PDB file of C-alpha atoms in Angstrom:
ATOM      1  CA  GLN A   1       0.033   0.052   0.094  1.00 88.00           C
ATOM      2  CA  VAL A   2       0.793   3.177  -0.561  1.00 94.00           C
ATOM      3  CA  GLN A   3       0.091   6.512   1.221  1.00 96.00           C
ATOM      4  CA  LEU A   4       0.198  10.360  -0.505  1.00 96.00           C
ATOM      5  CA  VAL A   5      -0.182  13.384   1.567  1.00 97.00           C
ATOM      6  CA  GLU A   6      -0.163  16.646   0.157  1.00 97.00           C
ATOM      7  CA  SER A   7      -0.207  20.057   1.612  1.00 97.00           C
ATOM      8  CA  GLY A   8       0.973  23.329   0.510  1.00 98.00           C
ATOM      9  CA  GLY A   9      -2.136  24.529  -0.457  1.00 98.00           C
ATOM     10  CA  GLY A  10      -3.991  27.939  -0.080  1.00 98.00           C
ATOM     11  CA  LEU A  11      -4.991  31.165  -0.830  1.00 98.00           C
ATOM     12  CA  VAL A  12      -2.828  33.724  -3.332  1.00 98.00           C
ATOM     13  CA  GLN A  13      -3.104  36.556  -5.238  1.00 98.00           C
ATOM     14  CA  ALA A  14      -2.770  36.557  -9.176  1.00 98.00           C
ATOM     15  CA  GLY A  15       1.240  36.424 -10.108  1.00 98.00           C
ATOM     16  CA  GLY A  16       1.927  34.988  -6.886  1.00 98.00           C
ATOM     17  CA  SER A  17       3.167  31.745  -6.021  1.00 98.00           C
ATOM     18  CA  LEU A  18       2.390  28.871  -4.046  1.00 98.00           C
ATOM     19  CA  ARG A  19       4.412  24.844  -3.677  1.00 98.00           C
ATOM     20  CA  LEU A  20       2.580  22.143  -2.713  1.00 98.00           C
ATOM     21  CA  SER A  21       4.251  19.430  -1.009  1.00 98.00           C
ATOM     22  CA  CYS A  22       3.351  15.270  -1.389  1.00 97.00           C
ATOM     23  CA  ALA A  23       4.670  12.826   1.191  1.00 96.00           C
ATOM     24  CA  ALA A  24       4.553   9.088  -0.029  1.00 95.00           C
ATOM     25  CA  SER A  25       4.576   6.695   2.750  1.00 94.00           C
ATOM     26  CA  GLY A  26       4.508   2.432   2.415  1.00 93.00           C
ATOM     27  CA  SER A  27       5.474   0.426   0.137  1.00 89.00           C
ATOM     28  CA  THR A  28       7.852   3.649  -1.783  1.00 85.00           C
ATOM     29  CA  PHE A  29      10.367   1.279  -3.303  1.00 84.00           C
ATOM     30  CA  SER A  30       8.415   0.163  -6.108  1.00 84.00           C
ATOM     31  CA  ILE A  31       7.065   3.438  -7.386  1.00 85.00           C
ATOM     32  CA  ASN A  32       7.005   4.065 -11.569  1.00 85.00           C
ATOM     33  CA  ALA A  33       5.688   7.819 -11.003  1.00 91.00           C
ATOM     34  CA  ILE A  34       4.240  10.718  -9.003  1.00 94.00           C
ATOM     35  CA  GLY A  35       1.349  13.164 -11.441  1.00 96.00           C
ATOM     36  CA  TRP A  36       0.172  16.608  -9.779  1.00 98.00           C
ATOM     37  CA  TYR A  37      -3.694  16.526 -11.551  1.00 98.00           C
ATOM     38  CA  ARG A  38      -6.464  19.240 -10.619  1.00 98.00           C
ATOM     39  CA  GLN A  39      -9.733  19.959 -11.110  1.00 98.00           C
ATOM     40  CA  ALA A  40     -11.475  22.530 -10.627  1.00 97.00           C
ATOM     41  CA  PRO A  41     -15.928  22.648  -9.443  1.00 92.00           C
ATOM     42  CA  GLY A  42     -17.659  21.791 -12.954  1.00 94.00           C
ATOM     43  CA  LYS A  43     -15.240  20.510 -13.950  1.00 96.00           C
ATOM     44  CA  GLN A  44     -12.522  17.110 -15.647  1.00 96.00           C
ATOM     45  CA  ARG A  45      -9.876  15.715 -14.093  1.00 97.00           C
ATOM     46  CA  GLU A  46      -6.937  16.880 -15.269  1.00 97.00           C
ATOM     47  CA  LEU A  47      -3.681  16.284 -15.315  1.00 97.00           C
ATOM     48  CA  VAL A  48      -0.386  19.375 -14.428  1.00 98.00           C
ATOM     49  CA  ALA A  49       2.840  17.754 -13.863  1.00 98.00           C
ATOM     50  CA  ALA A  50       4.124  13.920 -13.897  1.00 97.00           C
ATOM     51  CA  ILE A  51       7.774  13.330 -13.274  1.00 96.00           C
ATOM     52  CA  SER A  52       9.437   9.305 -13.623  1.00 92.00           C
ATOM     53  CA  SER A  53      11.758   7.252 -11.273  1.00 87.00           C
ATOM     54  CA  GLY A  54      14.420   8.272 -13.950  1.00 87.00           C
ATOM     55  CA  GLY A  55      13.547  11.769 -13.293  1.00 90.00           C
ATOM     56  CA  SER A  56      11.565  12.560 -16.845  1.00 95.00           C
ATOM     57  CA  THR A  57       8.897  15.179 -16.383  1.00 97.00           C
ATOM     58  CA  ASN A  58       6.083  16.405 -18.925  1.00 96.00           C
ATOM     59  CA  TYR A  59       3.860  19.173 -17.573  1.00 98.00           C
ATOM     60  CA  ALA A  60       0.794  20.829 -19.215  1.00 98.00           C
ATOM     61  CA  ASP A  61       0.703  23.689 -22.150  1.00 98.00           C
ATOM     62  CA  SER A  62      -1.099  25.527 -19.609  1.00 97.00           C
ATOM     63  CA  VAL A  63       1.234  25.410 -17.179  1.00 98.00           C
ATOM     64  CA  LYS A  64       4.956  25.434 -18.554  1.00 98.00           C
ATOM     65  CA  GLY A  65       6.684  27.261 -18.176  1.00 98.00           C
ATOM     66  CA  ARG A  66       4.951  28.232 -14.466  1.00 98.00           C
ATOM     67  CA  PHE A  67       5.390  25.944 -13.098  1.00 98.00           C
ATOM     68  CA  THR A  68       8.156  22.548 -12.085  1.00 98.00           C
ATOM     69  CA  ILE A  69       7.697  19.155 -10.850  1.00 98.00           C
ATOM     70  CA  SER A  70      10.714  18.139  -9.042  1.00 96.00           C
ATOM     71  CA  ARG A  71      11.732  15.207  -6.291  1.00 93.00           C
ATOM     72  CA  ASP A  72      14.096  14.052  -2.865  1.00 92.00           C
ATOM     73  CA  ASN A  73      14.523  10.861  -3.382  1.00 85.00           C
ATOM     74  CA  ALA A  74      15.971  11.049   0.795  1.00 87.00           C
ATOM     75  CA  LYS A  75      12.576  12.119   1.488  1.00 90.00           C
ATOM     76  CA  ASN A  76      10.193  10.574  -0.076  1.00 90.00           C
ATOM     77  CA  THR A  77       8.402  13.567  -1.007  1.00 94.00           C
ATOM     78  CA  VAL A  78       7.572  15.240  -4.571  1.00 95.00           C
ATOM     79  CA  TYR A  79       7.002  19.040  -4.720  1.00 97.00           C
ATOM     80  CA  LEU A  80       5.228  21.103  -7.395  1.00 98.00           C
ATOM     81  CA  GLN A  81       6.670  24.740  -8.075  1.00 98.00           C
ATOM     82  CA  MET A  82       4.119  27.307  -9.304  1.00 98.00           C
ATOM     83  CA  ASN A  83       5.227  30.985  -9.420  1.00 98.00           C
ATOM     84  CA  SER A  84       2.930  33.230 -12.199  1.00 98.00           C
ATOM     85  CA  LEU A  85      -0.268  31.649 -10.805  1.00 98.00           C
ATOM     86  CA  LYS A  86      -3.598  33.049 -12.571  1.00 98.00           C
ATOM     87  CA  PRO A  87      -7.479  33.017 -11.408  1.00 98.00           C
ATOM     88  CA  GLU A  88      -7.872  29.996 -13.855  1.00 97.00           C
ATOM     89  CA  ASP A  89      -5.479  27.445 -11.838  1.00 98.00           C
ATOM     90  CA  THR A  90      -7.547  27.572  -9.492  1.00 98.00           C
ATOM     91  CA  ALA A  91      -8.673  24.290  -8.342  1.00 98.00           C
ATOM     92  CA  VAL A  92      -8.084  21.011  -5.847  1.00 98.00           C
ATOM     93  CA  TYR A  93      -5.024  19.562  -7.332  1.00 98.00           C
ATOM     94  CA  TYR A  94      -3.930  16.494  -6.086  1.00 98.00           C
ATOM     95  CA  CYS A  95      -0.978  13.433  -5.998  1.00 97.00           C
ATOM     96  CA  ASN A  96      -1.030  10.603  -7.911  1.00 96.00           C
ATOM     97  CA  ALA A  97       1.355   7.604  -7.344  1.00 95.00           C
ATOM     98  CA  ASP A  98       1.474   4.730 -10.137  1.00 92.00           C
ATOM     99  CA  ARG A  99       2.294   1.203  -8.604  1.00 92.00           C
ATOM    100  CA  GLU A 100       3.831  -1.941  -9.714  1.00 91.00           C
ATOM    101  CA  GLU A 101       2.295  -4.130  -7.911  1.00 90.00           C
ATOM    102  CA  GLY A 102       3.126  -7.126 -10.378  1.00 89.00           C
ATOM    103  CA  VAL A 103       4.433  -8.368 -13.712  1.00 90.00           C
ATOM    104  CA  GLY A 104       2.014  -6.117 -15.868  1.00 89.00           C
ATOM    105  CA  ILE A 105       0.020  -4.631 -12.920  1.00 92.00           C
ATOM    106  CA  ILE A 106      -0.125  -0.722 -12.794  1.00 92.00           C
ATOM    107  CA  ARG A 107      -2.350   0.269 -10.021  1.00 93.00           C
ATOM    108  CA  ASP A 108      -2.979   4.418  -9.205  1.00 94.00           C
ATOM    109  CA  TYR A 109      -3.025   5.320  -5.812  1.00 96.00           C
ATOM    110  CA  TRP A 110      -4.178   9.203  -4.786  1.00 97.00           C
ATOM    111  CA  GLY A 111      -3.861  11.759  -2.053  1.00 97.00           C
ATOM    112  CA  GLN A 112      -6.653  13.093  -0.116  1.00 97.00           C
ATOM    113  CA  GLY A 113      -5.704  16.611  -2.372  1.00 97.00           C
ATOM    114  CA  THR A 114      -5.405  20.252  -1.081  1.00 98.00           C
ATOM    115  CA  GLN A 115      -6.862  24.036  -2.215  1.00 98.00           C
ATOM    116  CA  VAL A 116      -5.157  25.834  -4.537  1.00 98.00           C
ATOM    117  CA  THR A 117      -7.644  29.726  -4.685  1.00 98.00           C
ATOM    118  CA  VAL A 118      -5.962  32.469  -6.903  1.00 98.00           C
ATOM    119  CA  SER A 119      -7.786  35.276  -6.405  1.00 97.00           C
ATOM    120  CA  SER A 120      -7.702  38.160  -9.413  1.00 93.00           C
TER     121      SER A 120
END
């Protein structure tokens, strides 16, 4: 089992910055990738950024150049640095882990989410 706990959300004015943290515990040795997703009221959940065990990253077009995902393997923690925040970034942000639990078996784990609100 994997447990994920997000933190760092809050209220910030447009143009400001926040850093989100995702702390993983449990059977973290078999996690292949960690991703940040977000969901705004009335909208579908979307991928924001992801980082693989090998360190490769990808970002949604809407956040490229503003958000940065990184890992601290010693702390089993993934970060999402969010700069130049816009009101449209307002959403609940969720941490997601893909874990290999058998040959050809990948399971997703989710945190409870942290609210990010950007005011104009």
